[in-house]
């Protein structure tokens, strides 16, 4: 059984992994925009940047699964959060 300190350390590690994932996504999106613009300026006949983006998307998906797991995609907590979010937006 984990102590409070071990649980706290695990939570810190998990939050650091989530933060790293979101930084990766943000950097990837910025890079994607730059590559698409570069592709459009240099050679708009062939969209080579889409191949790079496809590879990045596969890596992002793998990082998502390693960070959150498959079950976190649409689990019960996600549903509850979405319901609460919807209710708070409607003011009820």
PDB file of N, CA and C in Angstrom:
ATOM      1  N   UNK A   1       0.835  -1.176   0.000  1.00  0.00           N
ATOM      2  CA  UNK A   1       0.000   0.000   0.000  1.00  0.00           C
ATOM      3  C   UNK A   1       0.883   1.244   0.000  1.00  0.00           C
ATOM      4  N   UNK A   2       0.500   2.226  -0.804  1.00  0.00           N
ATOM      5  CA  UNK A   2       1.299   3.431  -0.951  1.00  0.00           C
ATOM      6  C   UNK A   2       1.060   4.394   0.205  1.00  0.00           C
ATOM      7  N   UNK A   3       2.136   5.045   0.583  1.00  0.00           N
ATOM      8  CA  UNK A   3       2.005   6.084   1.600  1.00  0.00           C
ATOM      9  C   UNK A   3       1.519   7.364   0.940  1.00  0.00           C
ATOM     10  N   UNK A   4       1.169   8.333   1.746  1.00  0.00           N
ATOM     11  CA  UNK A   4       0.723   9.621   1.218  1.00  0.00           C
ATOM     12  C   UNK A   4       1.818  10.290   0.407  1.00  0.00           C
ATOM     13  N   UNK A   5       3.044  10.148   0.866  1.00  0.00           N
ATOM     14  CA  UNK A   5       4.176  10.768   0.156  1.00  0.00           C
ATOM     15  C   UNK A   5       4.358  10.119  -1.207  1.00  0.00           C
ATOM     16  N   UNK A   6       4.261   8.794  -1.269  1.00  0.00           N
ATOM     17  CA  UNK A   6       4.399   8.094  -2.548  1.00  0.00           C
ATOM     18  C   UNK A   6       3.264   8.458  -3.494  1.00  0.00           C
ATOM     19  N   UNK A   7       2.058   8.558  -2.976  1.00  0.00           N
ATOM     20  CA  UNK A   7       0.919   8.955  -3.808  1.00  0.00           C
ATOM     21  C   UNK A   7       1.109  10.372  -4.336  1.00  0.00           C
ATOM     22  N   UNK A   8       1.609  11.246  -3.491  1.00  0.00           N
ATOM     23  CA  UNK A   8       1.871  12.632  -3.899  1.00  0.00           C
ATOM     24  C   UNK A   8       2.937  12.674  -4.987  1.00  0.00           C
ATOM     25  N   UNK A   9       4.000  11.905  -4.827  1.00  0.00           N
ATOM     26  CA  UNK A   9       5.059  11.855  -5.835  1.00  0.00           C
ATOM     27  C   UNK A   9       4.524  11.311  -7.160  1.00  0.00           C
ATOM     28  N   UNK A  10       3.667  10.291  -7.096  1.00  0.00           N
ATOM     29  CA  UNK A  10       3.050   9.747  -8.314  1.00  0.00           C
ATOM     30  C   UNK A  10       2.191  10.800  -8.999  1.00  0.00           C
ATOM     31  N   UNK A  11       1.452  11.568  -8.209  1.00  0.00           N
ATOM     32  CA  UNK A  11       0.614  12.625  -8.781  1.00  0.00           C
ATOM     33  C   UNK A  11       1.473  13.691  -9.447  1.00  0.00           C
ATOM     34  N   UNK A  12       2.573  14.060  -8.817  1.00  0.00           N
ATOM     35  CA  UNK A  12       3.494  15.047  -9.406  1.00  0.00           C
ATOM     36  C   UNK A  12       4.041  14.532 -10.728  1.00  0.00           C
ATOM     37  N   UNK A  13       4.436  13.277 -10.754  1.00  0.00           N
ATOM     38  CA  UNK A  13       4.966  12.670 -11.981  1.00  0.00           C
ATOM     39  C   UNK A  13       3.908  12.649 -13.075  1.00  0.00           C
ATOM     40  N   UNK A  14       2.679  12.294 -12.722  1.00  0.00           N
ATOM     41  CA  UNK A  14       1.600  12.239 -13.709  1.00  0.00           C
ATOM     42  C   UNK A  14       1.302  13.629 -14.280  1.00  0.00           C
ATOM     43  N   UNK A  15       1.256  14.628 -13.421  1.00  0.00           N
ATOM     44  CA  UNK A  15       1.011  15.995 -13.879  1.00  0.00           C
ATOM     45  C   UNK A  15       2.146  16.465 -14.786  1.00  0.00           C
ATOM     46  N   UNK A  16       3.383  16.098 -14.470  1.00  0.00           N
ATOM     47  CA  UNK A  16       4.522  16.458 -15.320  1.00  0.00           C
ATOM     48  C   UNK A  16       4.398  15.806 -16.695  1.00  0.00           C
ATOM     49  N   UNK A  17       3.922  14.553 -16.751  1.00  0.00           N
ATOM     50  CA  UNK A  17       3.732  13.876 -18.036  1.00  0.00           C
ATOM     51  C   UNK A  17       2.624  14.540 -18.847  1.00  0.00           C
ATOM     52  N   UNK A  18       1.540  14.952 -18.177  1.00  0.00           N
ATOM     53  CA  UNK A  18       0.451  15.651 -18.869  1.00  0.00           C
ATOM     54  C   UNK A  18       0.948  16.975 -19.419  1.00  0.00           C
ATOM     55  N   UNK A  19       1.698  17.711 -18.615  1.00  0.00           N
ATOM     56  CA  UNK A  19       2.256  19.000 -19.045  1.00  0.00           C
ATOM     57  C   UNK A  19       3.169  18.808 -20.257  1.00  0.00           C
ATOM     58  N   UNK A  20       3.989  17.786 -20.205  1.00  0.00           N
ATOM     59  CA  UNK A  20       4.891  17.490 -21.324  1.00  0.00           C
ATOM     60  C   UNK A  20       4.101  17.168 -22.586  1.00  0.00           C
ATOM     61  N   UNK A  21       3.004  16.410 -22.446  1.00  0.00           N
ATOM     62  CA  UNK A  21       2.176  16.069 -23.596  1.00  0.00           C
ATOM     63  C   UNK A  21       1.587  17.326 -24.230  1.00  0.00           C
ATOM     64  N   UNK A  22       1.021  18.207 -23.410  1.00  0.00           N
ATOM     65  CA  UNK A  22       0.410  19.422 -23.955  1.00  0.00           C
ATOM     66  C   UNK A  22       1.451  20.346 -24.590  1.00  0.00           C
ATOM     67  N   UNK A  23       2.658  20.399 -24.039  1.00  0.00           N
ATOM     68  CA  UNK A  23       3.732  21.175 -24.672  1.00  0.00           C
ATOM     69  C   UNK A  23       4.075  20.581 -26.034  1.00  0.00           C
ATOM     70  N   UNK A  24       4.137  19.255 -26.108  1.00  0.00           N
ATOM     71  CA  UNK A  24       4.416  18.570 -27.362  1.00  0.00           C
ATOM     72  C   UNK A  24       3.367  18.908 -28.411  1.00  0.00           C
ATOM     73  N   UNK A  25       2.099  18.883 -28.009  1.00  0.00           N
ATOM     74  CA  UNK A  25       1.004  19.185 -28.934  1.00  0.00           C
ATOM     75  C   UNK A  25       1.102  20.632 -29.416  1.00  0.00           C
ATOM     76  N   UNK A  26       1.352  21.558 -28.508  1.00  0.00           N
ATOM     77  CA  UNK A  26       1.455  22.972 -28.882  1.00  0.00           C
ATOM     78  C   UNK A  26       2.616  23.213 -29.844  1.00  0.00           C
ATOM     79  N   UNK A  27       3.762  22.636 -29.545  1.00  0.00           N
ATOM     80  CA  UNK A  27       4.914  22.773 -30.446  1.00  0.00           C
ATOM     81  C   UNK A  27       4.626  22.142 -31.804  1.00  0.00           C
ATOM     82  N   UNK A  28       3.966  21.001 -31.802  1.00  0.00           N
ATOM     83  CA  UNK A  28       3.627  20.330 -33.051  1.00  0.00           C
ATOM     84  C   UNK A  28       2.673  21.143 -33.902  1.00  0.00           C
ATOM     85  N   UNK A  29       1.696  21.776 -33.259  1.00  0.00           N
ATOM     86  CA  UNK A  29       0.759  22.613 -34.008  1.00  0.00           C
ATOM     87  C   UNK A  29       1.459  23.829 -34.621  1.00  0.00           C
ATOM     88  N   UNK A  30       2.345  24.439 -33.850  1.00  0.00           N
ATOM     89  CA  UNK A  30       3.097  25.593 -34.387  1.00  0.00           C
ATOM     90  C   UNK A  30       3.983  25.153 -35.552  1.00  0.00           C
ATOM     91  N   UNK A  31       4.652  24.022 -35.397  1.00  0.00           N
ATOM     92  CA  UNK A  31       5.495  23.501 -36.471  1.00  0.00           C
ATOM     93  C   UNK A  31       4.659  23.163 -37.702  1.00  0.00           C
ATOM     94  N   UNK A  32       3.482  22.615 -37.484  1.00  0.00           N
ATOM     95  CA  UNK A  32       2.594  22.257 -38.592  1.00  0.00           C
ATOM     96  C   UNK A  32       2.207  23.477 -39.410  1.00  0.00           C
ATOM     97  N   UNK A  33       1.852  24.540 -38.728  1.00  0.00           N
ATOM     98  CA  UNK A  33       1.480  25.774 -39.428  1.00  0.00           C
ATOM     99  C   UNK A  33       2.663  26.291 -40.246  1.00  0.00           C
ATOM    100  N   UNK A  34       3.851  26.280 -39.643  1.00  0.00           N
ATOM    101  CA  UNK A  34       5.037  26.759 -40.365  1.00  0.00           C
ATOM    102  C   UNK A  34       5.340  25.882 -41.577  1.00  0.00           C
ATOM    103  N   UNK A  35       5.227  24.561 -41.422  1.00  0.00           N
ATOM    104  CA  UNK A  35       5.508  23.668 -42.544  1.00  0.00           C
ATOM    105  C   UNK A  35       4.493  23.830 -43.672  1.00  0.00           C
ATOM    106  N   UNK A  36       3.240  23.987 -43.319  1.00  0.00           N
ATOM    107  CA  UNK A  36       2.220  24.184 -44.353  1.00  0.00           C
ATOM    108  C   UNK A  36       2.471  25.487 -45.104  1.00  0.00           C
ATOM    109  N   UNK A  37       2.802  26.545 -44.376  1.00  0.00           N
ATOM    110  CA  UNK A  37       3.117  27.823 -45.035  1.00  0.00           C
ATOM    111  C   UNK A  37       4.348  27.699 -45.915  1.00  0.00           C
ATOM    112  N   UNK A  38       5.388  27.040 -45.405  1.00  0.00           N
ATOM    113  CA  UNK A  38       6.607  26.841 -46.194  1.00  0.00           C
ATOM    114  C   UNK A  38       6.301  26.028 -47.440  1.00  0.00           C
ATOM    115  N   UNK A  39       5.506  24.999 -47.293  1.00  0.00           N
ATOM    116  CA  UNK A  39       5.119  24.163 -48.427  1.00  0.00           C
ATOM    117  C   UNK A  39       4.328  24.967 -49.453  1.00  0.00           C
ATOM    118  N   UNK A  40       3.422  25.796 -48.997  1.00  0.00           N
ATOM    119  CA  UNK A  40       2.603  26.603 -49.908  1.00  0.00           C
ATOM    120  C   UNK A  40       3.445  27.613 -50.662  1.00  0.00           C
ATOM    121  N   UNK A  41       4.457  28.161 -50.006  1.00  0.00           N
ATOM    122  CA  UNK A  41       5.311  29.171 -50.648  1.00  0.00           C
ATOM    123  C   UNK A  41       6.291  28.531 -51.623  1.00  0.00           C
ATOM    124  N   UNK A  42       6.878  27.409 -51.241  1.00  0.00           N
ATOM    125  CA  UNK A  42       7.928  26.820 -52.074  1.00  0.00           C
ATOM    126  C   UNK A  42       7.396  25.952 -53.205  1.00  0.00           C
ATOM    127  N   UNK A  43       6.392  25.120 -52.918  1.00  0.00           N
ATOM    128  CA  UNK A  43       5.906  24.196 -53.935  1.00  0.00           C
ATOM    129  C   UNK A  43       4.479  23.804 -53.592  1.00  0.00           C
ATOM    130  N   UNK A  44       3.540  24.545 -54.068  1.00  0.00           N
ATOM    131  CA  UNK A  44       2.151  24.270 -53.727  1.00  0.00           C
ATOM    132  C   UNK A  44       1.550  23.139 -54.564  1.00  0.00           C
ATOM    133  N   UNK A  45       2.288  22.619 -55.539  1.00  0.00           N
ATOM    134  CA  UNK A  45       1.784  21.518 -56.365  1.00  0.00           C
ATOM    135  C   UNK A  45       1.719  20.205 -55.593  1.00  0.00           C
ATOM    136  N   UNK A  46       2.697  19.976 -54.733  1.00  0.00           N
ATOM    137  CA  UNK A  46       2.755  18.734 -53.957  1.00  0.00           C
ATOM    138  C   UNK A  46       2.813  19.081 -52.474  1.00  0.00           C
ATOM    139  N   UNK A  47       1.841  18.620 -51.727  1.00  0.00           N
ATOM    140  CA  UNK A  47       1.768  18.947 -50.304  1.00  0.00           C
ATOM    141  C   UNK A  47       2.568  17.936 -49.477  1.00  0.00           C
ATOM    142  N   UNK A  48       3.892  18.042 -49.525  1.00  0.00           N
ATOM    143  CA  UNK A  48       4.757  17.141 -48.775  1.00  0.00           C
ATOM    144  C   UNK A  48       4.605  17.327 -47.273  1.00  0.00           C
ATOM    145  N   UNK A  49       4.157  18.496 -46.856  1.00  0.00           N
ATOM    146  CA  UNK A  49       4.027  18.761 -45.422  1.00  0.00           C
ATOM    147  C   UNK A  49       2.973  17.863 -44.772  1.00  0.00           C
ATOM    148  N   UNK A  50       2.026  17.364 -45.565  1.00  0.00           N
ATOM    149  CA  UNK A  50       1.004  16.476 -45.008  1.00  0.00           C
ATOM    150  C   UNK A  50       1.602  15.158 -44.517  1.00  0.00           C
ATOM    151  N   UNK A  51       2.678  14.698 -45.168  1.00  0.00           N
ATOM    152  CA  UNK A  51       3.342  13.475 -44.725  1.00  0.00           C
ATOM    153  C   UNK A  51       3.991  13.686 -43.363  1.00  0.00           C
ATOM    154  N   UNK A  52       4.596  14.842 -43.191  1.00  0.00           N
ATOM    155  CA  UNK A  52       5.215  15.167 -41.902  1.00  0.00           C
ATOM    156  C   UNK A  52       4.134  15.250 -40.823  1.00  0.00           C
ATOM    157  N   UNK A  53       3.026  15.891 -41.170  1.00  0.00           N
ATOM    158  CA  UNK A  53       1.931  16.038 -40.208  1.00  0.00           C
ATOM    159  C   UNK A  53       1.320  14.685 -39.844  1.00  0.00           C
ATOM    160  N   UNK A  54       1.224  13.791 -40.812  1.00  0.00           N
ATOM    161  CA  UNK A  54       0.686  12.455 -40.540  1.00  0.00           C
ATOM    162  C   UNK A  54       1.603  11.702 -39.568  1.00  0.00           C
ATOM    163  N   UNK A  55       2.896  11.798 -39.784  1.00  0.00           N
ATOM    164  CA  UNK A  55       3.847  11.159 -38.867  1.00  0.00           C
ATOM    165  C   UNK A  55       3.760  11.748 -37.471  1.00  0.00           C
ATOM    166  N   UNK A  56       3.645  13.077 -37.401  1.00  0.00           N
ATOM    167  CA  UNK A  56       3.524  13.740 -36.105  1.00  0.00           C
ATOM    168  C   UNK A  56       2.236  13.312 -35.407  1.00  0.00           C
ATOM    169  N   UNK A  57       1.159  13.153 -36.148  1.00  0.00           N
ATOM    170  CA  UNK A  57      -0.117  12.742 -35.561  1.00  0.00           C
ATOM    171  C   UNK A  57      -0.019  11.338 -34.970  1.00  0.00           C
ATOM    172  N   UNK A  58       0.692  10.451 -35.623  1.00  0.00           N
ATOM    173  CA  UNK A  58       0.876   9.096 -35.097  1.00  0.00           C
ATOM    174  C   UNK A  58       1.667   9.149 -33.788  1.00  0.00           C
ATOM    175  N   UNK A  59       2.728   9.946 -33.768  1.00  0.00           N
ATOM    176  CA  UNK A  59       3.526  10.085 -32.547  1.00  0.00           C
ATOM    177  C   UNK A  59       2.689  10.704 -31.430  1.00  0.00           C
ATOM    178  N   UNK A  60       1.874  11.712 -31.767  1.00  0.00           N
ATOM    179  CA  UNK A  60       1.005  12.343 -30.774  1.00  0.00           C
ATOM    180  C   UNK A  60       0.003  11.342 -30.214  1.00  0.00           C
ATOM    181  N   UNK A  61      -0.525  10.469 -31.054  1.00  0.00           N
ATOM    182  CA  UNK A  61      -1.469   9.453 -30.588  1.00  0.00           C
ATOM    183  C   UNK A  61      -0.799   8.472 -29.630  1.00  0.00           C
ATOM    184  N   UNK A  62       0.423   8.089 -29.941  1.00  0.00           N
ATOM    185  CA  UNK A  62       1.162   7.179 -29.063  1.00  0.00           C
ATOM    186  C   UNK A  62       1.442   7.861 -27.724  1.00  0.00           C
ATOM    187  N   UNK A  63       1.833   9.134 -27.771  1.00  0.00           N
ATOM    188  CA  UNK A  63       2.073   9.880 -26.530  1.00  0.00           C
ATOM    189  C   UNK A  63       0.784  10.036 -25.726  1.00  0.00           C
ATOM    190  N   UNK A  64      -0.352  10.221 -26.403  1.00  0.00           N
ATOM    191  CA  UNK A  64      -1.638  10.333 -25.711  1.00  0.00           C
ATOM    192  C   UNK A  64      -1.911   9.045 -24.928  1.00  0.00           C
ATOM    193  N   UNK A  65      -1.755   7.920 -25.605  1.00  0.00           N
ATOM    194  CA  UNK A  65      -2.047   6.639 -24.962  1.00  0.00           C
ATOM    195  C   UNK A  65      -1.081   6.398 -23.805  1.00  0.00           C
ATOM    196  N   UNK A  66       0.199   6.747 -23.975  1.00  0.00           N
ATOM    197  CA  UNK A  66       1.154   6.516 -22.888  1.00  0.00           C
ATOM    198  C   UNK A  66       0.904   7.453 -21.713  1.00  0.00           C
ATOM    199  N   UNK A  67       0.313   8.623 -21.969  1.00  0.00           N
ATOM    200  CA  UNK A  67       0.047   9.579 -20.901  1.00  0.00           C
ATOM    201  C   UNK A  67      -1.286   9.317 -20.230  1.00  0.00           C
ATOM    202  N   UNK A  68      -2.335   9.126 -21.012  1.00  0.00           N
ATOM    203  CA  UNK A  68      -3.682   9.024 -20.469  1.00  0.00           C
ATOM    204  C   UNK A  68      -4.251   7.605 -20.504  1.00  0.00           C
ATOM    205  N   UNK A  69      -3.767   6.776 -21.402  1.00  0.00           N
ATOM    206  CA  UNK A  69      -4.291   5.430 -21.549  1.00  0.00           C
ATOM    207  C   UNK A  69      -5.525   5.417 -22.444  1.00  0.00           C
ATOM    208  N   UNK A  70      -5.882   4.241 -22.930  1.00  0.00           N
ATOM    209  CA  UNK A  70      -7.046   4.114 -23.804  1.00  0.00           C
ATOM    210  C   UNK A  70      -8.340   4.430 -23.077  1.00  0.00           C
ATOM    211  N   UNK A  71      -8.448   3.961 -21.858  1.00  0.00           N
ATOM    212  CA  UNK A  71      -9.706   4.081 -21.121  1.00  0.00           C
ATOM    213  C   UNK A  71     -10.061   5.533 -20.817  1.00  0.00           C
ATOM    214  N   UNK A  72      -9.071   6.411 -20.756  1.00  0.00           N
ATOM    215  CA  UNK A  72      -9.349   7.801 -20.380  1.00  0.00           C
ATOM    216  C   UNK A  72     -10.009   8.598 -21.490  1.00  0.00           C
ATOM    217  N   UNK A  73     -10.049   8.041 -22.673  1.00  0.00           N
ATOM    218  CA  UNK A  73     -10.585   8.792 -23.799  1.00  0.00           C
ATOM    219  C   UNK A  73     -12.044   9.176 -23.586  1.00  0.00           C
ATOM    220  N   UNK A  74     -12.885   8.221 -23.261  1.00  0.00           N
ATOM    221  CA  UNK A  74     -14.301   8.497 -23.025  1.00  0.00           C
ATOM    222  C   UNK A  74     -14.800   7.694 -21.822  1.00  0.00           C
ATOM    223  N   UNK A  75     -14.094   7.777 -20.708  1.00  0.00           N
ATOM    224  CA  UNK A  75     -14.503   7.027 -19.531  1.00  0.00           C
ATOM    225  C   UNK A  75     -15.607   7.755 -18.759  1.00  0.00           C
ATOM    226  N   UNK A  76     -16.015   7.175 -17.672  1.00  0.00           N
ATOM    227  CA  UNK A  76     -17.122   7.709 -16.884  1.00  0.00           C
ATOM    228  C   UNK A  76     -16.799   9.102 -16.338  1.00  0.00           C
ATOM    229  N   UNK A  77     -15.557   9.320 -15.908  1.00  0.00           N
ATOM    230  CA  UNK A  77     -15.181  10.650 -15.407  1.00  0.00           C
ATOM    231  C   UNK A  77     -15.284  11.697 -16.508  1.00  0.00           C
ATOM    232  N   UNK A  78     -14.914  11.324 -17.733  1.00  0.00           N
ATOM    233  CA  UNK A  78     -15.018  12.258 -18.856  1.00  0.00           C
ATOM    234  C   UNK A  78     -16.477  12.633 -19.070  1.00  0.00           C
ATOM    235  N   UNK A  79     -17.345  11.630 -19.030  1.00  0.00           N
ATOM    236  CA  UNK A  79     -18.772  11.899 -19.212  1.00  0.00           C
ATOM    237  C   UNK A  79     -19.287  12.849 -18.130  1.00  0.00           C
ATOM    238  N   UNK A  80     -18.916  12.577 -16.880  1.00  0.00           N
ATOM    239  CA  UNK A  80     -19.366  13.423 -15.780  1.00  0.00           C
ATOM    240  C   UNK A  80     -18.858  14.857 -15.919  1.00  0.00           C
ATOM    241  N   UNK A  81     -17.628  15.001 -16.349  1.00  0.00           N
ATOM    242  CA  UNK A  81     -17.070  16.345 -16.558  1.00  0.00           C
ATOM    243  C   UNK A  81     -17.814  17.080 -17.665  1.00  0.00           C
ATOM    244  N   UNK A  82     -18.128  16.375 -18.739  1.00  0.00           N
ATOM    245  CA  UNK A  82     -18.826  17.004 -19.852  1.00  0.00           C
ATOM    246  C   UNK A  82     -20.247  17.410 -19.451  1.00  0.00           C
ATOM    247  N   UNK A  83     -20.897  16.576 -18.657  1.00  0.00           N
ATOM    248  CA  UNK A  83     -22.245  16.916 -18.182  1.00  0.00           C
ATOM    249  C   UNK A  83     -22.186  18.150 -17.280  1.00  0.00           C
ATOM    250  N   UNK A  84     -21.211  18.170 -16.351  1.00  0.00           N
ATOM    251  CA  UNK A  84     -21.065  19.316 -15.453  1.00  0.00           C
ATOM    252  C   UNK A  84     -20.735  20.577 -16.232  1.00  0.00           C
ATOM    253  N   UNK A  85     -19.892  20.442 -17.239  1.00  0.00           N
ATOM    254  CA  UNK A  85     -19.515  21.581 -18.071  1.00  0.00           C
ATOM    255  C   UNK A  85     -20.737  22.110 -18.829  1.00  0.00           C
ATOM    256  N   UNK A  86     -21.517  21.205 -19.379  1.00  0.00           N
ATOM    257  CA  UNK A  86     -22.713  21.602 -20.113  1.00  0.00           C
ATOM    258  C   UNK A  86     -23.718  22.309 -19.208  1.00  0.00           C
ATOM    259  N   UNK A  87     -23.893  21.767 -17.998  1.00  0.00           N
ATOM    260  CA  UNK A  87     -24.808  22.386 -17.046  1.00  0.00           C
ATOM    261  C   UNK A  87     -24.315  23.762 -16.604  1.00  0.00           C
ATOM    262  N   UNK A  88     -23.016  23.915 -16.422  1.00  0.00           N
ATOM    263  CA  UNK A  88     -22.503  25.217 -15.990  1.00  0.00           C
ATOM    264  C   UNK A  88     -22.620  26.267 -17.100  1.00  0.00           C
ATOM    265  N   UNK A  89     -22.564  25.829 -18.338  1.00  0.00           N
ATOM    266  CA  UNK A  89     -22.697  26.774 -19.456  1.00  0.00           C
ATOM    267  C   UNK A  89     -24.129  27.227 -19.651  1.00  0.00           C
ATOM    268  N   UNK A  90     -25.076  26.372 -19.283  1.00  0.00           N
ATOM    269  CA  UNK A  90     -26.476  26.752 -19.416  1.00  0.00           C
ATOM    270  C   UNK A  90     -26.983  27.472 -18.174  1.00  0.00           C
ATOM    271  N   UNK A  91     -26.142  27.519 -17.120  1.00  0.00           N
ATOM    272  CA  UNK A  91     -26.512  28.242 -15.915  1.00  0.00           C
ATOM    273  C   UNK A  91     -27.412  27.469 -14.977  1.00  0.00           C
ATOM    274  N   UNK A  92     -27.445  26.147 -15.096  1.00  0.00           N
ATOM    275  CA  UNK A  92     -28.302  25.325 -14.224  1.00  0.00           C
ATOM    276  C   UNK A  92     -27.469  24.571 -13.229  1.00  0.00           C
TER     277      UNK A  92
END
